[in-house]
Amino acid sequence: MADGVHGLMRPLACAHDWVERVLVPGDSAVDATAGNGYDTLFLARLVGPSGHVHAFDVQAAALEETRRRLMREGCGERVSLHECSHSRMREAVPDGVKAVMFNLGYLPGSDHAVKTVKEETVPAVQAASELLLPGGVLTVMCYPGHEGGREECEAVEEFLESLPLPQWRVVRLASANGSSDAAFLLAALRVPGK
Ligand SMILES: C[S@@+](CC[C@H](N)C(=O)[O-])C[C@H]1O[C@@H](n2cnc3c(N)ncnc32)[C@H](O)[C@@H]1O
């Protein structure tokens, strides 16, 4: 089990674990930053053929890569791909989603100038919180190590800290003995029954 615990201490693995505990077949979910489509595929598998995933990216090439990945795995029909900023999530996604995943920053191996920015990310996280059903979870992978990244992470954290108790539980998973540039996870659970 030691390996399993070690794996779960990685923020992205932890985000996946929490989303996996919440999503069931037939649910609706959002990947706010599709990139190469790994998280989109992860969500699509969990919601199954009767569920639906909305995936956003500003880069056509990223969405094309996501589309190819989904088709290869037979999950293309349950995903809507939106080539626009995630700040337009409210226009594109019907109310009532069980999970929203953000993986901020830039796509490794592509143009680093195309990256998430706090002016778009904070409204998008707010929109995601408005779409989320009780029992649903919102995860944000944060990367403070690149230019503008720390300000973006702080702005997202400030918004999430404002979500009221007892309707919301907000947590931060970060390395306590690593670099302050290390990636960390912010997550918000919309508490069921509140
Ligand atoms: C770290 S990558 C995402 C990785 C992805 N989740 C995966 O599984 O491969 C961040 C992505 O956010 C996208 N992005 C940047 N600004 C955006 C915005 N305003 N709205 C939506 N996506 C954006 C980038 O184009 C990039 O593909």
Short mmCIF file of C-alpha atoms and ligand atoms in Angstrom, two decimals:
data_model
loop_
_atom_site.label_atom_id
_atom_site.label_comp_id
_atom_site.label_asym_id
_atom_site.label_seq_id
_atom_site.Cartn_x
_atom_site.Cartn_y
_atom_site.Cartn_z
CA MET A 1 0.00 0.00 0.00
CA ALA A 2 3.00 2.33 0.53
CA ASP A 3 3.23 2.91 -3.24
CA GLY A 4 -0.47 3.70 -3.42
CA VAL A 5 -0.16 6.33 -0.71
CA HIS A 6 2.89 7.79 -2.44
CA GLY A 7 0.92 8.03 -5.70
CA LEU A 8 -1.96 9.78 -3.96
CA MET A 9 0.39 12.44 -2.59
CA ARG A 10 0.83 13.70 -6.16
CA PRO A 11 -1.70 16.50 -6.61
CA LEU A 12 -2.97 15.41 -10.05
CA ALA A 13 -3.42 11.81 -8.88
CA CYS A 14 -5.36 13.13 -5.92
CA ALA A 15 -7.61 15.23 -8.20
CA HIS A 16 -8.33 12.11 -10.26
CA ASP A 17 -9.06 10.08 -7.14
CA TRP A 18 -11.59 12.62 -5.84
CA VAL A 19 -13.32 12.99 -9.21
CA GLU A 20 -13.46 9.21 -9.54
CA ARG A 21 -15.29 8.98 -6.20
CA VAL A 22 -17.93 11.47 -7.31
CA LEU A 23 -18.70 10.78 -10.99
CA VAL A 24 -21.04 7.95 -11.95
CA PRO A 25 -22.34 6.80 -15.35
CA GLY A 26 -24.89 9.24 -16.76
CA ASP A 27 -23.32 12.30 -15.10
CA SER A 28 -22.24 15.49 -16.80
CA ALA A 29 -18.67 16.83 -16.36
CA VAL A 30 -16.39 19.58 -17.67
CA ASP A 31 -12.71 19.61 -18.65
CA ALA A 32 -11.95 23.33 -18.60
CA THR A 33 -8.48 22.92 -20.16
CA ALA A 34 -8.53 20.01 -22.63
CA GLY A 35 -4.89 20.18 -23.81
CA ASN A 36 -3.92 16.73 -25.12
CA GLY A 37 -7.18 15.28 -23.87
CA TYR A 38 -5.95 13.00 -21.08
CA ASP A 39 -8.32 14.49 -18.50
CA THR A 40 -11.16 14.68 -21.04
CA LEU A 41 -10.79 10.96 -21.73
CA PHE A 42 -10.59 10.24 -17.99
CA LEU A 43 -13.91 12.07 -17.47
CA ALA A 44 -15.53 10.51 -20.57
CA ARG A 45 -14.78 7.00 -19.33
CA LEU A 46 -16.31 7.75 -15.92
CA VAL A 47 -19.57 9.27 -17.23
CA GLY A 48 -20.01 6.38 -19.70
CA PRO A 49 -22.08 6.36 -22.89
CA SER A 50 -25.14 7.84 -21.13
CA GLY A 51 -23.21 10.79 -19.68
CA HIS A 52 -21.66 13.86 -21.24
CA VAL A 53 -18.42 15.85 -21.03
CA HIS A 54 -17.82 19.43 -22.20
CA ALA A 55 -14.17 20.18 -22.96
CA PHE A 56 -12.71 23.67 -23.56
CA ASP A 57 -9.46 24.87 -25.08
CA VAL A 58 -8.41 28.00 -26.95
CA GLN A 59 -6.06 25.99 -29.22
CA ALA A 60 -7.58 24.21 -32.22
CA ALA A 61 -4.61 21.82 -32.32
CA ALA A 62 -5.21 20.79 -28.70
CA LEU A 63 -8.86 20.06 -29.39
CA GLU A 64 -7.93 18.07 -32.48
CA GLU A 65 -5.54 15.97 -30.41
CA THR A 66 -8.29 15.53 -27.81
CA ARG A 67 -10.78 14.53 -30.51
CA ARG A 68 -8.37 11.92 -31.94
CA ARG A 69 -7.72 10.46 -28.49
CA LEU A 70 -11.45 10.18 -27.76
CA MET A 71 -12.20 8.58 -31.15
CA ARG A 72 -9.44 6.00 -30.66
CA GLU A 73 -11.04 5.04 -27.35
CA GLY A 74 -14.60 5.05 -28.70
CA CYS A 75 -15.66 7.98 -26.49
CA GLY A 76 -16.07 10.72 -29.12
CA GLU A 77 -19.85 10.88 -29.08
CA ARG A 78 -20.17 11.65 -25.40
CA VAL A 79 -17.93 14.75 -25.54
CA SER A 80 -18.63 18.28 -26.85
CA LEU A 81 -15.44 20.16 -27.75
CA HIS A 82 -15.58 23.96 -27.38
CA GLU A 83 -12.87 26.02 -29.07
CA CYS A 84 -13.17 29.05 -26.82
CA SER A 85 -12.10 30.32 -23.45
CA HIS A 86 -13.38 28.47 -20.41
CA SER A 87 -14.62 31.86 -19.19
CA ARG A 88 -17.58 31.23 -21.56
CA MET A 89 -18.52 28.03 -19.75
CA ARG A 90 -21.92 29.32 -18.56
CA GLU A 91 -23.04 29.90 -22.17
CA ALA A 92 -21.97 26.46 -23.36
CA VAL A 93 -22.75 24.08 -20.50
CA PRO A 94 -26.23 23.33 -19.12
CA ASP A 95 -26.66 23.55 -15.33
CA GLY A 96 -26.02 20.47 -13.25
CA VAL A 97 -22.50 19.07 -13.56
CA LYS A 98 -20.86 16.69 -11.09
CA ALA A 99 -17.19 17.46 -11.76
CA VAL A 100 -15.13 20.23 -13.30
CA MET A 101 -11.37 19.86 -13.79
CA PHE A 102 -8.91 22.69 -14.50
CA ASN A 103 -5.26 22.00 -15.31
CA LEU A 104 -3.79 25.49 -15.56
CA GLY A 105 -0.72 26.80 -17.37
CA TYR A 106 0.48 25.83 -20.82
CA LEU A 107 0.55 22.63 -22.78
CA PRO A 108 3.96 20.97 -22.40
CA GLY A 109 5.67 20.73 -25.79
CA SER A 110 3.58 23.49 -27.37
CA ASP A 111 3.73 27.31 -27.46
CA HIS A 112 4.30 28.39 -23.84
CA ALA A 113 2.89 31.81 -24.65
CA VAL A 114 -0.58 30.24 -24.89
CA LYS A 115 -1.38 29.73 -21.26
CA THR A 116 -4.21 30.27 -18.84
CA VAL A 117 -4.40 33.76 -17.30
CA LYS A 118 -6.09 34.92 -14.12
CA GLU A 119 -8.42 37.32 -15.97
CA GLU A 120 -10.02 34.32 -17.74
CA THR A 121 -9.42 31.65 -15.12
CA VAL A 122 -11.14 33.31 -12.15
CA PRO A 123 -14.43 33.96 -14.01
CA ALA A 124 -14.25 30.40 -15.34
CA VAL A 125 -13.77 28.92 -11.86
CA GLN A 126 -16.67 31.04 -10.64
CA ALA A 127 -18.84 29.78 -13.55
CA ALA A 128 -17.84 26.21 -12.71
CA SER A 129 -18.88 26.70 -9.09
CA GLU A 130 -22.30 27.92 -10.27
CA LEU A 131 -22.79 24.87 -12.50
CA LEU A 132 -21.82 22.31 -9.89
CA LEU A 133 -24.49 20.07 -8.30
CA PRO A 134 -24.50 19.26 -4.56
CA GLY A 135 -22.05 16.41 -4.12
CA GLY A 136 -20.03 17.65 -7.09
CA VAL A 137 -16.33 18.48 -7.06
CA LEU A 138 -14.21 21.17 -8.71
CA THR A 139 -10.44 20.61 -9.03
CA VAL A 140 -7.80 23.13 -10.08
CA MET A 141 -4.20 22.07 -10.75
CA CYS A 142 -2.09 25.17 -10.08
CA TYR A 143 1.42 25.95 -11.40
CA PRO A 144 3.01 28.92 -9.63
CA GLY A 145 6.45 28.43 -11.24
CA HIS A 146 5.96 30.21 -14.58
CA GLU A 147 5.53 33.93 -15.26
CA GLY A 148 2.09 35.02 -14.11
CA GLY A 149 1.40 31.58 -12.65
CA ARG A 150 1.73 32.57 -8.99
CA GLU A 151 -0.66 35.54 -9.39
CA GLU A 152 -3.14 33.30 -11.21
CA CYS A 153 -2.98 30.62 -8.50
CA GLU A 154 -3.40 33.22 -5.75
CA ALA A 155 -6.42 34.75 -7.50
CA VAL A 156 -8.08 31.35 -7.88
CA GLU A 157 -7.37 30.52 -4.25
CA GLU A 158 -8.81 33.86 -3.14
CA PHE A 159 -12.03 33.14 -5.02
CA LEU A 160 -12.32 29.58 -3.66
CA GLU A 161 -11.67 30.83 -0.10
CA SER A 162 -14.76 33.03 -0.48
CA LEU A 163 -17.09 30.06 -1.00
CA PRO A 164 -19.23 29.82 2.13
CA LEU A 165 -19.36 27.10 4.76
CA PRO A 166 -21.22 24.78 5.29
CA GLN A 167 -22.25 24.54 1.61
CA TRP A 168 -18.64 24.23 0.43
CA ARG A 169 -15.47 22.52 1.61
CA VAL A 170 -12.33 23.92 0.03
CA VAL A 171 -8.93 22.26 0.36
CA ARG A 172 -5.37 22.83 -0.82
CA LEU A 173 -2.91 19.96 -1.36
CA ALA A 174 0.66 21.24 -1.61
CA SER A 175 4.13 19.95 -0.84
CA ALA A 176 5.19 21.13 2.64
CA ASN A 177 8.90 20.39 2.10
CA GLY A 178 9.30 21.03 -1.64
CA SER A 179 9.86 24.12 -3.76
CA SER A 180 7.35 26.97 -3.52
CA ASP A 181 7.21 26.70 -7.34
CA ALA A 182 5.85 23.15 -7.16
CA ALA A 183 2.42 22.38 -8.61
CA PHE A 184 -0.40 22.13 -6.10
CA LEU A 185 -4.07 21.26 -6.07
CA LEU A 186 -7.04 23.36 -5.02
CA ALA A 187 -10.36 21.57 -4.77
CA ALA A 188 -13.87 22.50 -3.75
CA LEU A 189 -16.63 20.09 -2.81
CA ARG A 190 -20.22 21.32 -2.97
CA VAL A 191 -21.43 19.59 0.17
CA PRO A 192 -24.49 17.40 -0.44
CA GLY A 193 -27.66 18.36 1.41
CA LYS A 194 -26.49 21.94 2.20
C1 LIG B 1 -1.73 22.15 -18.76
S1 LIG B 1 -2.59 22.19 -20.28
C2 LIG B 1 -3.93 21.05 -20.01
C3 LIG B 1 -3.55 19.58 -20.02
C4 LIG B 1 -4.74 18.66 -20.23
N1 LIG B 1 -5.67 18.68 -19.11
C5 LIG B 1 -4.38 17.25 -20.60
O1 LIG B 1 -4.92 16.29 -20.02
O2 LIG B 1 -3.57 17.10 -21.53
C6 LIG B 1 -3.43 23.75 -20.26
C7 LIG B 1 -4.32 23.99 -21.50
O3 LIG B 1 -5.12 25.15 -21.23
C8 LIG B 1 -5.38 25.76 -22.47
N2 LIG B 1 -5.88 27.12 -22.24
C9 LIG B 1 -5.18 28.28 -22.09
N3 LIG B 1 -6.02 29.33 -21.88
C10 LIG B 1 -7.28 28.80 -21.92
C11 LIG B 1 -8.58 29.38 -21.76
N4 LIG B 1 -8.76 30.69 -21.52
N5 LIG B 1 -9.65 28.56 -21.86
C12 LIG B 1 -9.50 27.21 -22.08
N6 LIG B 1 -8.29 26.62 -22.22
C13 LIG B 1 -7.20 27.40 -22.14
C14 LIG B 1 -4.05 25.68 -23.21
O4 LIG B 1 -4.24 25.85 -24.59
C15 LIG B 1 -3.57 24.27 -22.80
O5 LIG B 1 -3.91 23.33 -23.78
#
